[in-house]
Coordinates of C-alpha atoms in Angstrom, one line a residue:
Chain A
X1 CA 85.3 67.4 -91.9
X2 CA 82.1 69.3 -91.3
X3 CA 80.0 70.3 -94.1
X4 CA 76.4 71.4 -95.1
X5 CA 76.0 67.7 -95.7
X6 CA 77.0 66.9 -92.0
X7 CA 74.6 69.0 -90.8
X8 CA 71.9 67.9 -92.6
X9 CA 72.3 64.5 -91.5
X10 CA 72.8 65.5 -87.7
X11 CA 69.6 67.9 -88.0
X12 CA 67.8 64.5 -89.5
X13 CA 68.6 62.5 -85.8
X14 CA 72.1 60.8 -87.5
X15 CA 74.1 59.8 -84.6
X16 CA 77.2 58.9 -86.4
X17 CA 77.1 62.9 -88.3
X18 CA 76.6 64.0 -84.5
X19 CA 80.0 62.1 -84.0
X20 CA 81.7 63.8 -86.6
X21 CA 81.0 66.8 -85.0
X22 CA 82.4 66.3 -81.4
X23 CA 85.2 64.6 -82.4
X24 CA 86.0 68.0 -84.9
X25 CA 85.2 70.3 -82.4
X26 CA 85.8 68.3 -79.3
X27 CA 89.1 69.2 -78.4
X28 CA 88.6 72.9 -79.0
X29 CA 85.5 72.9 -76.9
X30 CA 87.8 71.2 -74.6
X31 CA 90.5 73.6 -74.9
X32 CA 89.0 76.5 -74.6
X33 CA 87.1 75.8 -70.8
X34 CA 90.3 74.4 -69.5
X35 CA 92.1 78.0 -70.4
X36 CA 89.7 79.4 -67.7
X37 CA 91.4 77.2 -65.0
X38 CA 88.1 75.2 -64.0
X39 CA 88.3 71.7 -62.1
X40 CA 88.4 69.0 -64.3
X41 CA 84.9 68.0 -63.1
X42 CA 83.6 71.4 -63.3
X43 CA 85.4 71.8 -66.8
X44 CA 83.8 68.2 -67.7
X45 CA 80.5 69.7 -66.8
X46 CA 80.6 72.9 -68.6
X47 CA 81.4 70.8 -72.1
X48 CA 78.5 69.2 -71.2
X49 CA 76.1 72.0 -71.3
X50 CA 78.0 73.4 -74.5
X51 CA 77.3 70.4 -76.6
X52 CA 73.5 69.9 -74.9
X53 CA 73.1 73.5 -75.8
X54 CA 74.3 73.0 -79.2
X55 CA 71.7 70.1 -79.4
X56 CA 68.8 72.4 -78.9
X57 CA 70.4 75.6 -81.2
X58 CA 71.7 73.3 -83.9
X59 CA 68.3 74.0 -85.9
X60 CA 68.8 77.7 -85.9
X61 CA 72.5 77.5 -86.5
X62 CA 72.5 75.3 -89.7
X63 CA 75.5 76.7 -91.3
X64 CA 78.9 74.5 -90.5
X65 CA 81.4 77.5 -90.8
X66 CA 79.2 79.1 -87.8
X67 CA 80.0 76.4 -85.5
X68 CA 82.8 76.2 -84.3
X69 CA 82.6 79.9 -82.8
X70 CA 79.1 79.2 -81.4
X71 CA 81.0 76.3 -79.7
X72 CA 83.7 78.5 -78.1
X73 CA 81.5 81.5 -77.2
X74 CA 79.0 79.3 -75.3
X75 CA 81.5 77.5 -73.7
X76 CA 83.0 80.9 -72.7
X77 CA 80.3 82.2 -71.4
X78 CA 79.5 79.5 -69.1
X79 CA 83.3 79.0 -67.8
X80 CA 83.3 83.0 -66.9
X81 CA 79.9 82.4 -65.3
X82 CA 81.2 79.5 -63.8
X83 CA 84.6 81.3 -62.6
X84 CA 82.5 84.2 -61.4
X85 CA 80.5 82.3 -59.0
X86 CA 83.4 80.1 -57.8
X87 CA 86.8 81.9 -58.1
X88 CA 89.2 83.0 -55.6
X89 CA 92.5 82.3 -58.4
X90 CA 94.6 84.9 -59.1
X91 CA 95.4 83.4 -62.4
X92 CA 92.7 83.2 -64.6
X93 CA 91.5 86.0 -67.4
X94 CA 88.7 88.5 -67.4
X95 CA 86.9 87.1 -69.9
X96 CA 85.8 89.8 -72.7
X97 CA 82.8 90.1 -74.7
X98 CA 83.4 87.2 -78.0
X99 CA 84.8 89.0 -80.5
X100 CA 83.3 89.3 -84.1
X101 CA 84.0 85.9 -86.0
X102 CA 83.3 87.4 -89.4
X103 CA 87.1 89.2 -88.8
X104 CA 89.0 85.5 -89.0
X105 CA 92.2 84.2 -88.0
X106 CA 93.9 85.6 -85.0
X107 CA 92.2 88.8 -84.7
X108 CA 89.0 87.4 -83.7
X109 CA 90.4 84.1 -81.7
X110 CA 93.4 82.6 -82.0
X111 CA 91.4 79.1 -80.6
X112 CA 89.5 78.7 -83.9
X113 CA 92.4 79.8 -85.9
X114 CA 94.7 77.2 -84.5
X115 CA 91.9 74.9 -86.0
X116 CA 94.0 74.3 -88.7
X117 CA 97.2 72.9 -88.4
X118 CA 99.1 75.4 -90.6
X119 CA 98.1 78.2 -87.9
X120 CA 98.9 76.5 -84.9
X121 CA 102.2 75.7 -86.3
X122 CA 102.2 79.2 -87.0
X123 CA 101.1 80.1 -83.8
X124 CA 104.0 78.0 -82.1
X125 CA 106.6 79.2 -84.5
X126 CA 105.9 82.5 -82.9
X127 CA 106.6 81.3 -79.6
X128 CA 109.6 79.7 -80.7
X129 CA 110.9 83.0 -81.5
X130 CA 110.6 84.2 -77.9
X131 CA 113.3 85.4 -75.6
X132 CA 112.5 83.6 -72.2
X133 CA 111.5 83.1 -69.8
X134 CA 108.5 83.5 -72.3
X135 CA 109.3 80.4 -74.4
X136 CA 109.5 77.5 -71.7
X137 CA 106.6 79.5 -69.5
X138 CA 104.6 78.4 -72.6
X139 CA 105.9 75.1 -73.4
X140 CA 105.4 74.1 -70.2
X141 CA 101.6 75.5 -69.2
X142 CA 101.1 73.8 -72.7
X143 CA 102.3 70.2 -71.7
X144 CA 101.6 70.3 -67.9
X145 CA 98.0 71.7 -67.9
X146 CA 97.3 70.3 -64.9
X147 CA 100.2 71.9 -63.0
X148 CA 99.5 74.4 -60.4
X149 CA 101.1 77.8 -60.0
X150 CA 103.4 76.7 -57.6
X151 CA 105.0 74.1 -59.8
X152 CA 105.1 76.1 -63.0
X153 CA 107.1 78.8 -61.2
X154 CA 109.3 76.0 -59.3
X155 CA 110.3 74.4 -62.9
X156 CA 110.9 78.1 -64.0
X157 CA 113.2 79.0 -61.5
X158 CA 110.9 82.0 -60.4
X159 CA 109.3 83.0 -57.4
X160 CA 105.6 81.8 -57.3
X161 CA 104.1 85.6 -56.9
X162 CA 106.2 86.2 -60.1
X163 CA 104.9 83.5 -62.2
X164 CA 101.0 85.7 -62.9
X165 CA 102.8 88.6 -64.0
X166 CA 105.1 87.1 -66.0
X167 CA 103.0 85.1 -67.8
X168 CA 101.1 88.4 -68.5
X169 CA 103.8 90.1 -70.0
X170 CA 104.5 87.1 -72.3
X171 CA 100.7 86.8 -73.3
X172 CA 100.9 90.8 -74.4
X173 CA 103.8 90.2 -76.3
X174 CA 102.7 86.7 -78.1
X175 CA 99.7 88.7 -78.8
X176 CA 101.7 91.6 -80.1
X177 CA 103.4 89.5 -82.2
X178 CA 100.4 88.2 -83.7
X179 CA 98.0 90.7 -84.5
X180 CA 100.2 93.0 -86.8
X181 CA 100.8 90.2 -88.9
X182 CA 97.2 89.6 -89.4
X183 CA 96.6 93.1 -89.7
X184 CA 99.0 93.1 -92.5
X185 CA 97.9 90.3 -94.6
Chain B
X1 CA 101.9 101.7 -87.1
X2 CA 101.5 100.7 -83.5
X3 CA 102.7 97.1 -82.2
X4 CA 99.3 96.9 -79.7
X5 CA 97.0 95.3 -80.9
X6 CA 93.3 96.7 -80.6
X7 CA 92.3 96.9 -76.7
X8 CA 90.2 93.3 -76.2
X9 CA 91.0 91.9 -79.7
X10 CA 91.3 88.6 -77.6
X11 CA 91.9 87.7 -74.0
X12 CA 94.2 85.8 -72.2
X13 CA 92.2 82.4 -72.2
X14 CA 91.8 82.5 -75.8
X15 CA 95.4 82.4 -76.1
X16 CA 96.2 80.3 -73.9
X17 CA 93.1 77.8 -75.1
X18 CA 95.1 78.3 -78.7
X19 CA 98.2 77.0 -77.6
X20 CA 97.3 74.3 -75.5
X21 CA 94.9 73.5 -78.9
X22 CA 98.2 73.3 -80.8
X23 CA 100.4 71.8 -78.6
X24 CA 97.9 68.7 -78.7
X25 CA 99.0 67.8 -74.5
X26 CA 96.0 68.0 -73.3
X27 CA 93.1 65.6 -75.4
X28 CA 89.6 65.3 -74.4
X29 CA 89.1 63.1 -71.9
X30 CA 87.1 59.5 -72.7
X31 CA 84.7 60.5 -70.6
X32 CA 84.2 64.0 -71.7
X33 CA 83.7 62.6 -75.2
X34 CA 81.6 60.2 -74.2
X35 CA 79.0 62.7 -72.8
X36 CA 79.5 65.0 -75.6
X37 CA 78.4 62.3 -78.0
X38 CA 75.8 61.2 -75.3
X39 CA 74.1 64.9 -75.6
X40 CA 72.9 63.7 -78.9
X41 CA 70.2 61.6 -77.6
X42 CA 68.3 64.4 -75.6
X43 CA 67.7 66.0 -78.9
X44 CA 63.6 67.3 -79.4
X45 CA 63.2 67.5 -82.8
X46 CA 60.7 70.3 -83.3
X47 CA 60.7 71.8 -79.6
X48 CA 60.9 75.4 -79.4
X49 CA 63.7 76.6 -77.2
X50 CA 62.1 78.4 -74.2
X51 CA 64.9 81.2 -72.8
X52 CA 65.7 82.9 -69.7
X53 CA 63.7 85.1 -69.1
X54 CA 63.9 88.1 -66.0
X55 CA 62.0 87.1 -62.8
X56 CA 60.0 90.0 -61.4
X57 CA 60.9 90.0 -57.6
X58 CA 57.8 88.6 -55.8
X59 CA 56.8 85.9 -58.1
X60 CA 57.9 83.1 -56.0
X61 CA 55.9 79.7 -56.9
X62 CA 56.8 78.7 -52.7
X63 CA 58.8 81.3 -50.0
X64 CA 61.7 79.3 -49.2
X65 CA 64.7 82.1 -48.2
X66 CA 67.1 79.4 -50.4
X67 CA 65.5 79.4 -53.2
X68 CA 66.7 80.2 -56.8
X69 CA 63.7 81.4 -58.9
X70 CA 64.1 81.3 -62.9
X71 CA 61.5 82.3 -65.7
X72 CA 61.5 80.6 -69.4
X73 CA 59.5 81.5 -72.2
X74 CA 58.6 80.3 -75.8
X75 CA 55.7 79.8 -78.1
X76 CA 53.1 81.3 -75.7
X77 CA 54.2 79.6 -72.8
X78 CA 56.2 80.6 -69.4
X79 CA 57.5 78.0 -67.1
X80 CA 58.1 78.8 -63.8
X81 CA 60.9 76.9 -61.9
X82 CA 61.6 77.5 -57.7
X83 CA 65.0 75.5 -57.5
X84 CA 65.7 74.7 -54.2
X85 CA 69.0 71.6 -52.5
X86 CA 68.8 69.6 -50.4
X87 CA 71.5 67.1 -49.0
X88 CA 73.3 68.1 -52.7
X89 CA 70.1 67.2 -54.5
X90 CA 68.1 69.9 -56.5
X91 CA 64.0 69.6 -55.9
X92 CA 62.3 71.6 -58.4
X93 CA 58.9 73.3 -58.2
X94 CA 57.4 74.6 -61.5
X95 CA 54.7 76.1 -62.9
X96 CA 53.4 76.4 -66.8
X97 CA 51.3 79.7 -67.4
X98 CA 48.9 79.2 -69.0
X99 CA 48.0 76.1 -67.3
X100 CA 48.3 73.5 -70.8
X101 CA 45.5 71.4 -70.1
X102 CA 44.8 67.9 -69.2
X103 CA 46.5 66.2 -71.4
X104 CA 49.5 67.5 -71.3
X105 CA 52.5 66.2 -69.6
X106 CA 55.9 67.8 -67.6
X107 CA 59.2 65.8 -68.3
X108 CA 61.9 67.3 -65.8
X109 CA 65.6 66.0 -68.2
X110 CA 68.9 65.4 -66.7
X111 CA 71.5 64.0 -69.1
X112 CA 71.3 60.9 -67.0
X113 CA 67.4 60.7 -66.1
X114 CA 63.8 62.1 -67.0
X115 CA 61.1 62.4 -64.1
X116 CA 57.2 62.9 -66.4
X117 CA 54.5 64.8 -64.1
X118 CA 51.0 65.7 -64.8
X119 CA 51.1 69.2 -64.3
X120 CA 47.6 70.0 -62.2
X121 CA 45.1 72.2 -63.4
X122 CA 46.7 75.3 -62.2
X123 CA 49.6 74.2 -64.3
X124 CA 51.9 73.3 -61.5
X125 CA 54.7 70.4 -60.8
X126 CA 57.0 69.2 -58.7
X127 CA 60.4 66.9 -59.2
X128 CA 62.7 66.4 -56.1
X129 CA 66.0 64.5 -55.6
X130 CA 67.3 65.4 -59.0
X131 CA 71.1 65.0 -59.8
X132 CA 72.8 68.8 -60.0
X133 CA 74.2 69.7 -63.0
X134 CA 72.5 70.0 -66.0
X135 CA 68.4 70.1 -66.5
X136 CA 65.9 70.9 -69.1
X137 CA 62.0 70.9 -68.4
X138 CA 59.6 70.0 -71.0
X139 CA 56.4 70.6 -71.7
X140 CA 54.5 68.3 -74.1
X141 CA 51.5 69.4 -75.6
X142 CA 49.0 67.2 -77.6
X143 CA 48.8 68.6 -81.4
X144 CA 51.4 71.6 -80.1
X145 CA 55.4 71.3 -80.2
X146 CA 57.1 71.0 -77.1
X147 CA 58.0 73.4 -75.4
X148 CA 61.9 72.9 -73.6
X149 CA 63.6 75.4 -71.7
X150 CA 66.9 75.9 -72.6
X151 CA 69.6 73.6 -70.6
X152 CA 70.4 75.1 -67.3
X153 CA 73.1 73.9 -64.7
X154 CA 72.1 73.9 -61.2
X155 CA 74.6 73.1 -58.3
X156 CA 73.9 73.0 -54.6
X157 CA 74.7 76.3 -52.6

């Protein structure tokens, strides 16, 4: 856990409380670059700069529940800038502007959300509930990360020009399923 | 009642980063971790951040067609940098307006390496051969804080 305490002792030079820290945060920093479809040294590299840029902004961040989405929106930022320069994939996203963190849960990212584990069994359960091919085109991008376009769409039994539309369509509709029950609660 | 929800409440790669997050398939590579914890050691306590700033279009510190020019300021000071590659190295050529004085000194930081340079009296510096990826110049001041531009990730063209 993270806590005002944590912080303190990482702003006073505490290795161990820095630790802490990546190994909270680590594998959504993690997460959240290797959604943009980067290299895995050009992934490796943009962590690297989000957690030496947290380094310098730590000072004027101070506050542990700010974290986490400082964390994702630098790391954003620098895989879109990345992608930008470097891209000629079909299938990564646009990124879009961060969106407010104050809002919480799914409606402002579903990455920090899932930070919990009630939500990303929550998140999942929604998936579950998916006709296909929307269920097993998720299962699979989540355990084969590494596959390539080619071989998602082979183990899907779809053409490989189909497989970036389709997993458009299912992204609208996990995200429709989503958002109204935020909006609701 | 409408089942959309509002246009760019969160892209694709959010979602996709939140179930790949949940699924727990893909953990952080050793040697990510390791240079995440690593980053901790490049820590400047008391620096002021210096940050980007927009490079009017004829301030070139040299005229090399290939080169990248970037501006940083903070706490009274602008740093210069003319990043230019060579053979997939980065040579940097910098200079500190105003000039800090004699007794201060340039550290050029990679997370692997730190070059220190006197800067001359016209507050220029040079650092070639540098690793791309991630750097952060320095400037140490005697009875000032330093001054460190905010990290920056250079590759070759």
């Amino acid at each position: 856990m993270v806590d005002q305490h944590t912080i303190e002792a990482v702003l006073a030079g505490d290795q161990d409380a820095w630790d802490v820290v990546v190994k909270r945060f680590g594998p959504l920093v993690w997460s959240v670059v290797r959604a943009y479809g980067l290299s895995a040294a050009d992934a490796h590299d943009i962590v690297q700069g989000t957690w030496l840029r947290l380094v310098e902004s730590l000072p004027g961040i101070r506050d542990p529940e700010r974290i986490a989405s400082w964390l994702c929106t630098t790391a954003r930022r620098e895989a879109a800038l990345l992608l930008r320069r470097t891209r000629s994939e079909q299938l990564t996203a646009e990124p879009v502007e961060p969106a407010d963190p104050a809002g919480g849960g799914y409606a402002a990212d579903p990455a920090l959300a899932v930070l919990t584990a009630d939500e990303g069994r929550r998140l999942w359960r929604a998936v579950e509930g998916m006709n296909e091919p929307c269920r097993s085109l998720f299962r699979l991008m989540a355990t084969a990360p590494d596959a390539g376009v080619h071989q998602l769409a082979g183990r899907l039994g779809m053409p490989t020009g189909s497989y970036g539309p389709t997993r458009r369509r299912c992204l609208d509709r996990l995200r429709a399923l989503l958002v109204p029950q935020e909006a609701a609660s | 009642m409408t089942r959309r929800p509002s246009s760019g409440a969160f892209d694709d790669a959010a979602l996709i980063a939140a179930l790949r997050l949940a699924a727990g398939h893909d953990p952080v590579p050793d040697e990510v971790a390791a240079t995440a914890r690593a980053a901790f050691r490049l820590r400047l306590p008391g620096a002021a951040t210096a940050l980007p700033l927009p490079v009017p279009a004829a301030s070139g510190i040299r005229s090399t067609g290939r080169a990248h020019l970037l501006r940083f300021g903070a706490d009274g000071l602008t740093v210069d940098l003319d990043v230019d590659s060579s053979g997939g190295l980065i040579d940097l050529a910098g200079r500190i307006c105003p000039p800090p004085g004699a007794d201060a000194r340039v550290e050029v930081r990679t997370p692997c390496r730190a070059e220190s340079r006197t800067p001359s009296p016209t507050g220029q510096f040079a650092v070639v051969g540098l690793p791309p990826g991630w750097f952060s110049v320095v400037c140490h001041r005697p009875e000032r804080p330093p001054v460190a531009t905010s990290w920056t990730r250079i590759r070759p063209e």
